[in-house]
Coordinates of C-alpha atoms in Angstrom, one line a residue:
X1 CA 147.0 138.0 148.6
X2 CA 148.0 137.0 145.0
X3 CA 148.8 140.0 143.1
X4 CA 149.5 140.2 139.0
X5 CA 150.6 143.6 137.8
X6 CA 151.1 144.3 134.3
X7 CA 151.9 147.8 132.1
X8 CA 149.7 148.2 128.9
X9 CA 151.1 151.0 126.4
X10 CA 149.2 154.0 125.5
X11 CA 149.8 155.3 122.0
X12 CA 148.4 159.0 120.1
X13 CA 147.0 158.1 116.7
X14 CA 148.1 161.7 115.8
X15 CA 151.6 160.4 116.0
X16 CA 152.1 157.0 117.3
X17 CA 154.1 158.7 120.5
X18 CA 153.8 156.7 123.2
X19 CA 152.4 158.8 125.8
X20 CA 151.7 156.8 129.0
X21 CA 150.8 152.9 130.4
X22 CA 148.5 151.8 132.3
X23 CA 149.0 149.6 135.0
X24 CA 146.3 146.9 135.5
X25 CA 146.0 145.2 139.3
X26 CA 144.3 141.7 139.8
X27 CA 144.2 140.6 142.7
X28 CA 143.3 137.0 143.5
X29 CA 140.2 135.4 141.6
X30 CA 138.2 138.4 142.3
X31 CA 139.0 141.8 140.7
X32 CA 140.6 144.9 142.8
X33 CA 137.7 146.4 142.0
X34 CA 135.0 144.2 143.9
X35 CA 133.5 146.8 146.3
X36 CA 133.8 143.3 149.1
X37 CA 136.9 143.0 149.2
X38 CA 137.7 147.0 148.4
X39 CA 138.8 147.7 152.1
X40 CA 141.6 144.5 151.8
X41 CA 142.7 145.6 148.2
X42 CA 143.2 148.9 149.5
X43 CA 145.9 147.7 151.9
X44 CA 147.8 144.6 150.0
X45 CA 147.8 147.4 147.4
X46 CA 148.7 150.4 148.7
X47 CA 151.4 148.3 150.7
X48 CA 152.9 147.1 147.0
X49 CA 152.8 150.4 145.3
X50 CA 154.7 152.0 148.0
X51 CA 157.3 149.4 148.2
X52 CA 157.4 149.9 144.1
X53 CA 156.8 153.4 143.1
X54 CA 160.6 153.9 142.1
X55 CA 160.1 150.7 139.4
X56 CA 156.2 151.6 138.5
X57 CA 157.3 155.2 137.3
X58 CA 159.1 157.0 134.4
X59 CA 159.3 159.9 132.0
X60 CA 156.0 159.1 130.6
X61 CA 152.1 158.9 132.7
X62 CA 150.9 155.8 134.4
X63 CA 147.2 155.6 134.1
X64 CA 145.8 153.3 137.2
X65 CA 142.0 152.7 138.0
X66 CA 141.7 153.9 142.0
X67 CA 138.6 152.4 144.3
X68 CA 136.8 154.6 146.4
X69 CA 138.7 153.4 149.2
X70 CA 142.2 154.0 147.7
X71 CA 140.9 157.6 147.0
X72 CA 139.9 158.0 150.5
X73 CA 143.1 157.1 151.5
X74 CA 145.1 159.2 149.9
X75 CA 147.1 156.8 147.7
X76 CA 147.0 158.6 144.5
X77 CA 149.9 161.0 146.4
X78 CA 152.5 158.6 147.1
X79 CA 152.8 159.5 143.2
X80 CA 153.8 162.7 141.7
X81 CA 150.5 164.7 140.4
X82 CA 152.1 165.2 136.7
X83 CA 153.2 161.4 136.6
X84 CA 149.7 160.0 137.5
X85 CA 146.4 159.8 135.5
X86 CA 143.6 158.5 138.2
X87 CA 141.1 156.5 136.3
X88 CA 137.6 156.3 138.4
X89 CA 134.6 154.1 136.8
X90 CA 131.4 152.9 138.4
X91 CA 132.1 152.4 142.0
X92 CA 133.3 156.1 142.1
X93 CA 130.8 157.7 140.6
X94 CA 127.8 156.3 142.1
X95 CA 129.3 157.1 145.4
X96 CA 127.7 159.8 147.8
X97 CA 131.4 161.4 148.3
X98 CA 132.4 160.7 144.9
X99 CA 132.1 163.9 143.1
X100 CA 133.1 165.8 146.2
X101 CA 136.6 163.5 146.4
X102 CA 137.2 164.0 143.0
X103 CA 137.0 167.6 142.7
X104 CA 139.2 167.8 145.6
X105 CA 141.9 166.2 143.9
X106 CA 141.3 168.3 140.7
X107 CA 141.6 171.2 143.3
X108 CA 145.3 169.9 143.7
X109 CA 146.2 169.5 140.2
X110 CA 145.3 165.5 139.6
X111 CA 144.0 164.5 136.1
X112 CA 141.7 162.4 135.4
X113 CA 139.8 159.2 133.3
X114 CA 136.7 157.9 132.8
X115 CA 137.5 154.0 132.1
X116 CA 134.0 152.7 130.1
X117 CA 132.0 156.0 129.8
X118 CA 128.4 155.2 129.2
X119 CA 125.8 157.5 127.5
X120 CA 123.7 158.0 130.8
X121 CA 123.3 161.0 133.6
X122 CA 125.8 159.4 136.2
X123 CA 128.5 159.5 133.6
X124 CA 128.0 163.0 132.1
X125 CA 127.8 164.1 136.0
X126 CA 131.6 163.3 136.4
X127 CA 132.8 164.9 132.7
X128 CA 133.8 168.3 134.0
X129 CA 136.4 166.7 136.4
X130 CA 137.9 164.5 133.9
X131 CA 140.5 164.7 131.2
X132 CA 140.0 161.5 128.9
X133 CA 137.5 159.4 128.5
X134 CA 138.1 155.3 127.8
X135 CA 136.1 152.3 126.2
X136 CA 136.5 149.3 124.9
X137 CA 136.5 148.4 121.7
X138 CA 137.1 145.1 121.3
X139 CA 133.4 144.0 121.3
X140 CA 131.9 147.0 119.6
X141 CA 132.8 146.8 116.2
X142 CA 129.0 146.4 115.2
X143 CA 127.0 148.8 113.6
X144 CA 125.2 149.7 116.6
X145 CA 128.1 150.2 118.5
X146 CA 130.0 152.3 115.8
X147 CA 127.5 154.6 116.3
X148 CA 127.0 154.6 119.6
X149 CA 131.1 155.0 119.7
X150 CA 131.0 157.8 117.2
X151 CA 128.5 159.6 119.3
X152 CA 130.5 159.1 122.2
X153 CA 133.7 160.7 120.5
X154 CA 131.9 163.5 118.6
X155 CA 131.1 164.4 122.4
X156 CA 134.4 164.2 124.0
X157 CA 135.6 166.6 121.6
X158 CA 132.9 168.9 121.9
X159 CA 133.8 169.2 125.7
X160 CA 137.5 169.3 124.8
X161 CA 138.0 166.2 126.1
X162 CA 140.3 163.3 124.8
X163 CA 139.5 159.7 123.6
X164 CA 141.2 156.7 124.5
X165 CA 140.5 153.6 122.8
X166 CA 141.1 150.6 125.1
X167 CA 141.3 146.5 124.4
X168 CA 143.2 147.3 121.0
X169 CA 144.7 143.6 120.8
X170 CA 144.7 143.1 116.9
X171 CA 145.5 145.4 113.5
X172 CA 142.0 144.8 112.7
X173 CA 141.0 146.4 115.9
X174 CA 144.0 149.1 115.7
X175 CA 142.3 149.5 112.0
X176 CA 138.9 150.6 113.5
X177 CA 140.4 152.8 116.1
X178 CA 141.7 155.0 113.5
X179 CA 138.5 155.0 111.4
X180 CA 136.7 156.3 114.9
X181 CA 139.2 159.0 114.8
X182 CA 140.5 158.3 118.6
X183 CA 143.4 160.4 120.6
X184 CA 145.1 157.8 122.0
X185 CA 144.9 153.5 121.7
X186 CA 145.7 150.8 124.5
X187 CA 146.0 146.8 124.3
X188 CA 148.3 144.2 123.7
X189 CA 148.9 144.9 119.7
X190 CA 150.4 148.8 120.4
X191 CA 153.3 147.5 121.7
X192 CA 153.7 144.9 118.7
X193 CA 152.9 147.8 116.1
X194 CA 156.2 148.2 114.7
X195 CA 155.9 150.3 110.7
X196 CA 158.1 148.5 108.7
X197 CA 159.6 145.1 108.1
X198 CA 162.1 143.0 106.7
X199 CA 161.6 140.7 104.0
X200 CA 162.8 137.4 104.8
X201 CA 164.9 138.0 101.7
X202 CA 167.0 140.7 103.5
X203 CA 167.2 139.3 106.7
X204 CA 168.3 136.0 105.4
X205 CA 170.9 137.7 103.3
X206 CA 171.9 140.6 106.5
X207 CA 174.2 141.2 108.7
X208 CA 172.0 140.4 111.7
X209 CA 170.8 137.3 110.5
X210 CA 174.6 136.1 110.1
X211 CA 175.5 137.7 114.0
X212 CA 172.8 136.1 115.4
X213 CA 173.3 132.1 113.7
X214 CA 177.5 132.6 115.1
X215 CA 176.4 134.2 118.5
X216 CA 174.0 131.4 119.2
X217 CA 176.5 128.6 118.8
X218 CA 178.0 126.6 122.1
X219 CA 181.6 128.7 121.4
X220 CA 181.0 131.8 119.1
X221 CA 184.2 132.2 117.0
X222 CA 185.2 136.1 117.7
X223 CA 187.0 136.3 114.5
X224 CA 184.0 135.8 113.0
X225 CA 182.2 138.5 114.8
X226 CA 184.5 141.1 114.2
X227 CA 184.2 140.1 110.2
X228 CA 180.3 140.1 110.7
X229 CA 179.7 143.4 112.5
X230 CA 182.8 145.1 110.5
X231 CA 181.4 144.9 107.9
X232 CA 177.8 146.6 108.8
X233 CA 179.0 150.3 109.7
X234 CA 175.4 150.5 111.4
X235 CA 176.4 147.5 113.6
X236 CA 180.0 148.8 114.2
X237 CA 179.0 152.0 115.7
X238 CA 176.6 150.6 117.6
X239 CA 178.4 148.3 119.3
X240 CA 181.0 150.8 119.6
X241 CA 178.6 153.5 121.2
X242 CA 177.4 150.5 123.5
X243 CA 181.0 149.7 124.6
X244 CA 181.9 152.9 125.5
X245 CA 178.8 153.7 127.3
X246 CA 178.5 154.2 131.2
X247 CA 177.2 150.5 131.5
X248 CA 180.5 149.5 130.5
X249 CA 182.7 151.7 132.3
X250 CA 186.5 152.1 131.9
X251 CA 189.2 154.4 132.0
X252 CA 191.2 153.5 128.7
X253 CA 188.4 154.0 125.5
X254 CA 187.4 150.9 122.8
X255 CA 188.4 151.6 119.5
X256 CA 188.0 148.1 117.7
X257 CA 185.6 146.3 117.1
X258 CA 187.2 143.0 118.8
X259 CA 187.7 145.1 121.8
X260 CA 184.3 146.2 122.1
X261 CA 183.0 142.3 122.1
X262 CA 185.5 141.6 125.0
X263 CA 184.7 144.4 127.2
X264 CA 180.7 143.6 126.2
X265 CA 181.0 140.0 126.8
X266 CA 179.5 137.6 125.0
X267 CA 176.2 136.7 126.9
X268 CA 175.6 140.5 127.2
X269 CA 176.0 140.4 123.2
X270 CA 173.3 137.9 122.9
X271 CA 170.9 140.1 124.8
X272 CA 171.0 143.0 123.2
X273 CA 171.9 141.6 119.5
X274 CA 168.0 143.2 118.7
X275 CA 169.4 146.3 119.8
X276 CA 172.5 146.6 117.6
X277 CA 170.5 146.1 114.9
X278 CA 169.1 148.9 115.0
X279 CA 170.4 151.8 112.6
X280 CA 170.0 155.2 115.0
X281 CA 168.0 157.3 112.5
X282 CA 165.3 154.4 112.0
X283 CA 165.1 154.2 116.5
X284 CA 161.6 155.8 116.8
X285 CA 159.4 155.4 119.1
X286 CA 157.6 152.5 117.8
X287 CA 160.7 150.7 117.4
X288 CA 161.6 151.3 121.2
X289 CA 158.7 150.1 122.2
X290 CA 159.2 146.9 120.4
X291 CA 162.7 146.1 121.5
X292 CA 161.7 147.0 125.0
X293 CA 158.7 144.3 124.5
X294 CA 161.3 141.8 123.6
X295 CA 163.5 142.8 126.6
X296 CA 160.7 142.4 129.3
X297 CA 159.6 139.2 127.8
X298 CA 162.9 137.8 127.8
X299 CA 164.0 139.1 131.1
X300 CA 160.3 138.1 132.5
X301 CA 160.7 134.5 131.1
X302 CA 164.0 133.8 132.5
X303 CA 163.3 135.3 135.9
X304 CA 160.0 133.0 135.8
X305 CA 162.0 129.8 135.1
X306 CA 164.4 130.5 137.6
X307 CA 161.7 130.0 140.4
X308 CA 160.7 126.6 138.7
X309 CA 162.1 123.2 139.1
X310 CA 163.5 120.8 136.4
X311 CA 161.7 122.9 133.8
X312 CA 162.9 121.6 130.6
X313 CA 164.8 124.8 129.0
X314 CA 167.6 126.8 131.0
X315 CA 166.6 130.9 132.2
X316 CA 169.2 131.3 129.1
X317 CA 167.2 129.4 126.5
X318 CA 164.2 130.7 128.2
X319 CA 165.9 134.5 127.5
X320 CA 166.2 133.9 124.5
X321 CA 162.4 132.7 124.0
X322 CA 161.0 136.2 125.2
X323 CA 163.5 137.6 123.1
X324 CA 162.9 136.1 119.7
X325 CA 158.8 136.2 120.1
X326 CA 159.1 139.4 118.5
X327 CA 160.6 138.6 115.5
X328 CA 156.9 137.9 113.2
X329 CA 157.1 142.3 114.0
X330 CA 160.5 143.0 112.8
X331 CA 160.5 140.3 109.5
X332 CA 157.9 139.9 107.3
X333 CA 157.7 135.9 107.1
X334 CA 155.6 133.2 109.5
X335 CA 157.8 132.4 112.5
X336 CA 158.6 129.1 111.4
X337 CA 160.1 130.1 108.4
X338 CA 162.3 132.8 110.2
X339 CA 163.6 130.2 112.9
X340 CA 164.6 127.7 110.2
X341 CA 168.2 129.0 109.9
X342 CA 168.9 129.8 114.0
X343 CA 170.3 127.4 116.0
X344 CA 168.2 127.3 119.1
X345 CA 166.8 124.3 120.3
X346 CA 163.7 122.6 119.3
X347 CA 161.5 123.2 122.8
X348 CA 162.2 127.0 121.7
X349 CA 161.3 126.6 118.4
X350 CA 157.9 124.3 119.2
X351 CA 156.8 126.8 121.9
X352 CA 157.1 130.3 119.7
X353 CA 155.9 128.1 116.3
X354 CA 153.0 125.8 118.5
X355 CA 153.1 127.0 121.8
X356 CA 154.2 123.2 122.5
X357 CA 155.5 121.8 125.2
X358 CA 156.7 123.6 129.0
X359 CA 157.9 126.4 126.9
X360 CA 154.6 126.3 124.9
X361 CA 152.8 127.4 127.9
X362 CA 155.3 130.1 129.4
X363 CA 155.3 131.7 125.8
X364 CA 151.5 131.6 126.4
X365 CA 151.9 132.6 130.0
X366 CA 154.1 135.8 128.6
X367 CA 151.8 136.7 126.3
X368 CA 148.1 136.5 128.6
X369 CA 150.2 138.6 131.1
X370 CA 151.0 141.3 129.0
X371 CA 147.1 141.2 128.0
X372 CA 146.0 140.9 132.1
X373 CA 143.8 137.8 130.9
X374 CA 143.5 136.9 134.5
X375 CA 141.9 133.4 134.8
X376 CA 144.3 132.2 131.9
X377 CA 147.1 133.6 133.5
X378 CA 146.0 131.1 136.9
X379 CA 145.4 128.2 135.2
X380 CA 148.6 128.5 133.1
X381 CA 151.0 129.2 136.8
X382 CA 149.6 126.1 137.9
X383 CA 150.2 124.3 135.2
X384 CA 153.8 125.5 135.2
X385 CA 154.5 125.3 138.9
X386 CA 155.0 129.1 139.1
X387 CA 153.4 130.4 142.7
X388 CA 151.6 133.7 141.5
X389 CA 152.3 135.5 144.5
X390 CA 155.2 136.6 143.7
X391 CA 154.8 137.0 139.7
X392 CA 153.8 140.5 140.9
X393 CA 157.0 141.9 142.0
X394 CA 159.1 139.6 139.4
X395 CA 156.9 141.6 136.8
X396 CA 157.9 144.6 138.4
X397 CA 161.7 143.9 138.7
X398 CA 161.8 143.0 135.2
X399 CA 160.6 146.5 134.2
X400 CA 163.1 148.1 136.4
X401 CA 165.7 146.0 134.4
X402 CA 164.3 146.6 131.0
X403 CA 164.3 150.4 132.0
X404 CA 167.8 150.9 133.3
X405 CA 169.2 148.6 130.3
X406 CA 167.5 151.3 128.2
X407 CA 168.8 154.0 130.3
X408 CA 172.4 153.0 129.9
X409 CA 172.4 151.7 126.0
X410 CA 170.5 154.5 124.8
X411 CA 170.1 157.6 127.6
X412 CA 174.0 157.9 128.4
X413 CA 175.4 157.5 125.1
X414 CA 173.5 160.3 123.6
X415 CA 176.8 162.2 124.0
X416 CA 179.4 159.9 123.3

């Protein structure tokens, strides 16, 4: 079976903490969820989750929609109980066991979500079990369905429940969420959300702006490095920190700057450039989530490309397309305007400006994963020559990569 997995971040509105992901499953043309083919799903996804609860899993909750079958089969506990949030929905609750399974794993300590609560008796049946309650907003911002929404989260509250506003995808949408007064929001713009940008003015003029226009060149001059990130005290103890971490282990400590871009390496450099440009008092959550956004893109597209004969940029260039597809979020100018001054080549420029071109449709490819749009993401695989059975467990990878890069830059140089 064709599998795409993809993590969608959870956010509270109280204080734009993120709190959790959930992990959507497609599997082939038909949905998971398709009471058919439950029994099948059941196994090509219990099978994969096993294999991949290490990578699926970290400090925060994973919120995952499980099928009758998968709750029958006791798949929720290949996952530790204060890790998991088990989402249910209409196949589950219309059920003849379904309130009976479900209380048993309340019994064992399991939380739970209601994914598209409806005002009816079937719905209101299942509230005592349950912990949030989710719908989606993206085609409800009607009168009508304000009200109906408001209704549904004056409710919630009154049961001490919590409400999670789901298909958040634009700042117009994010806007309405917080007029509603939700708990928490989920969709493709959360991760974006970043408060705060550059003007072009300052980037332009910054030492980031300069680091990254020498890095990119065929042979970066390392003279010129050490100038660039000495003077930028924010840049020099990050790199510092970063040299000296556990990632880049050694017996004898860096001290200079030039010896912290020869023990980093220049390629690694390049990767994390986003990173160092980050001043350590302005690294909140919001900010993490962005850079970590940028990281799976990039690592995603490169590993994507990899698989793909004569496509017409290199994993590198495609790296770096992931990468910089973030930047509209941390510099307040069009991306066009923003890529006029870096010296990457024109297929990377076309794709992130017009989604032109090969790389045109992997940056489109990136972007309708992260949003599970799962026709698109079929039509656009084909189109690129990338098998979808295994964009599954390349996803997956890739957040294991993003996750220990975080680990070692940030996690084991908190003491350094």
């Amino acid at each position: 079976m064709n599998k795409c997995i993809v993590r969608q971040t959870i956010k509270s509105m109280k204080n734009d903490a993120v709190t959790g992901y959930e992990l959507l499953i497609q599997l082939d043309a038909d949905s998971l969820y398709n009471s058919s083919s439950d029994s099948a799903a059941a196994n090509a996804i219990i099978s994969f989750l096993t294999e991949n609860s290490g990578r699926i899993f970290n400090e925060k909750k994973t919120y995952m929609t499980f099928t009758p079958s998968l709750l029958f089969r006791n798949t929720p506990k290949i996952f530790d109980k204060d890790k998991i949030v088990i989402q249910i929905e209409d196949n589950v609750i219309i059920h003849p066991l379904g309130s009976v399974i479900v209380s048993k794993y309340r019994e064992e300590g399991y939380c739970f979500a209601i994914n598209d609560f409806q005002f009816t008796p079937k719905y209101f049946s299942m509230l005592e079990y349950v912990d949030y309650i989710k719908v989606n907003i993206s085609d409800k911002t009607d009168q009508q369905h304000r009200n109906s929404l408001n209704n549904i989260i004056e409710m919630a509250h009154g049961f001490n429940k919590e409400f999670i506003a789901t298909g958040v995808n634009t700042k117009e949408l994010y806007d309405f969420a917080k007029e509603l007064k939700v708990d928490y929001v989920e969709g493709s713009y959360i991760s974006e959300k970043k408060t705060g940008k550059l003007s072009k003015l300052e980037y332009l003029q910054g030492n980031l702006y300069q680091l990254i226009v020498e890095i990119m060149k065929d042979e970066p001059d390392v003279d010129v490095l050490d100038e660039i990130i000495s003077r930028d005290v924010s840049l020099s103890y990050a790199l510092l920190k970063m040299a000296n971490s556990a990632y880049f282990s050694s017996r004898n400590e860096t001290t200079s700057i030039r010896q912290a871009i020869v023990r980093v390496g220049i390629s690694q450099l390049k990767q994390w450039v986003y990173l160092l440009s980050f001043k350590e008092e302005e690294m909140q959550e919001t900010s993490e989530e962005l850079l970590k956004t940028s990281f799976l893109r990039a690592s995603f597209a490169a590993s994507l490309v990899k698989r793909v004969k004569n496509f017409e940029i290199s994993a590198s260039d495609a790296y770096l397309l992931g990468m910089f597809s973030t930047l509209p979020y941390i510099i307040d100018a069009p991306m066009e305007e923003i890529l006029e001054g870096i010296p990457v080549s024109q297929e990377i420029k076309d794709a992130l400006i017009s989604k032109t071109g090969q790389a045109g449709k992997l940056y489109d490819l990136l972007l309708c994963y992260e949003r599970a749009e799962w026709n698109q993401i079929k039509v656009l695989s084909d189109e690129l020559g990338i098998q979808t059975n295994i964009m599954a467990q390349v996803y997956m990878e890739c957040v294991e990569e993003v996750n220990n890069i975080w680990k070692n830059l940030v996690g084991s140089t908190e003491e350094k």
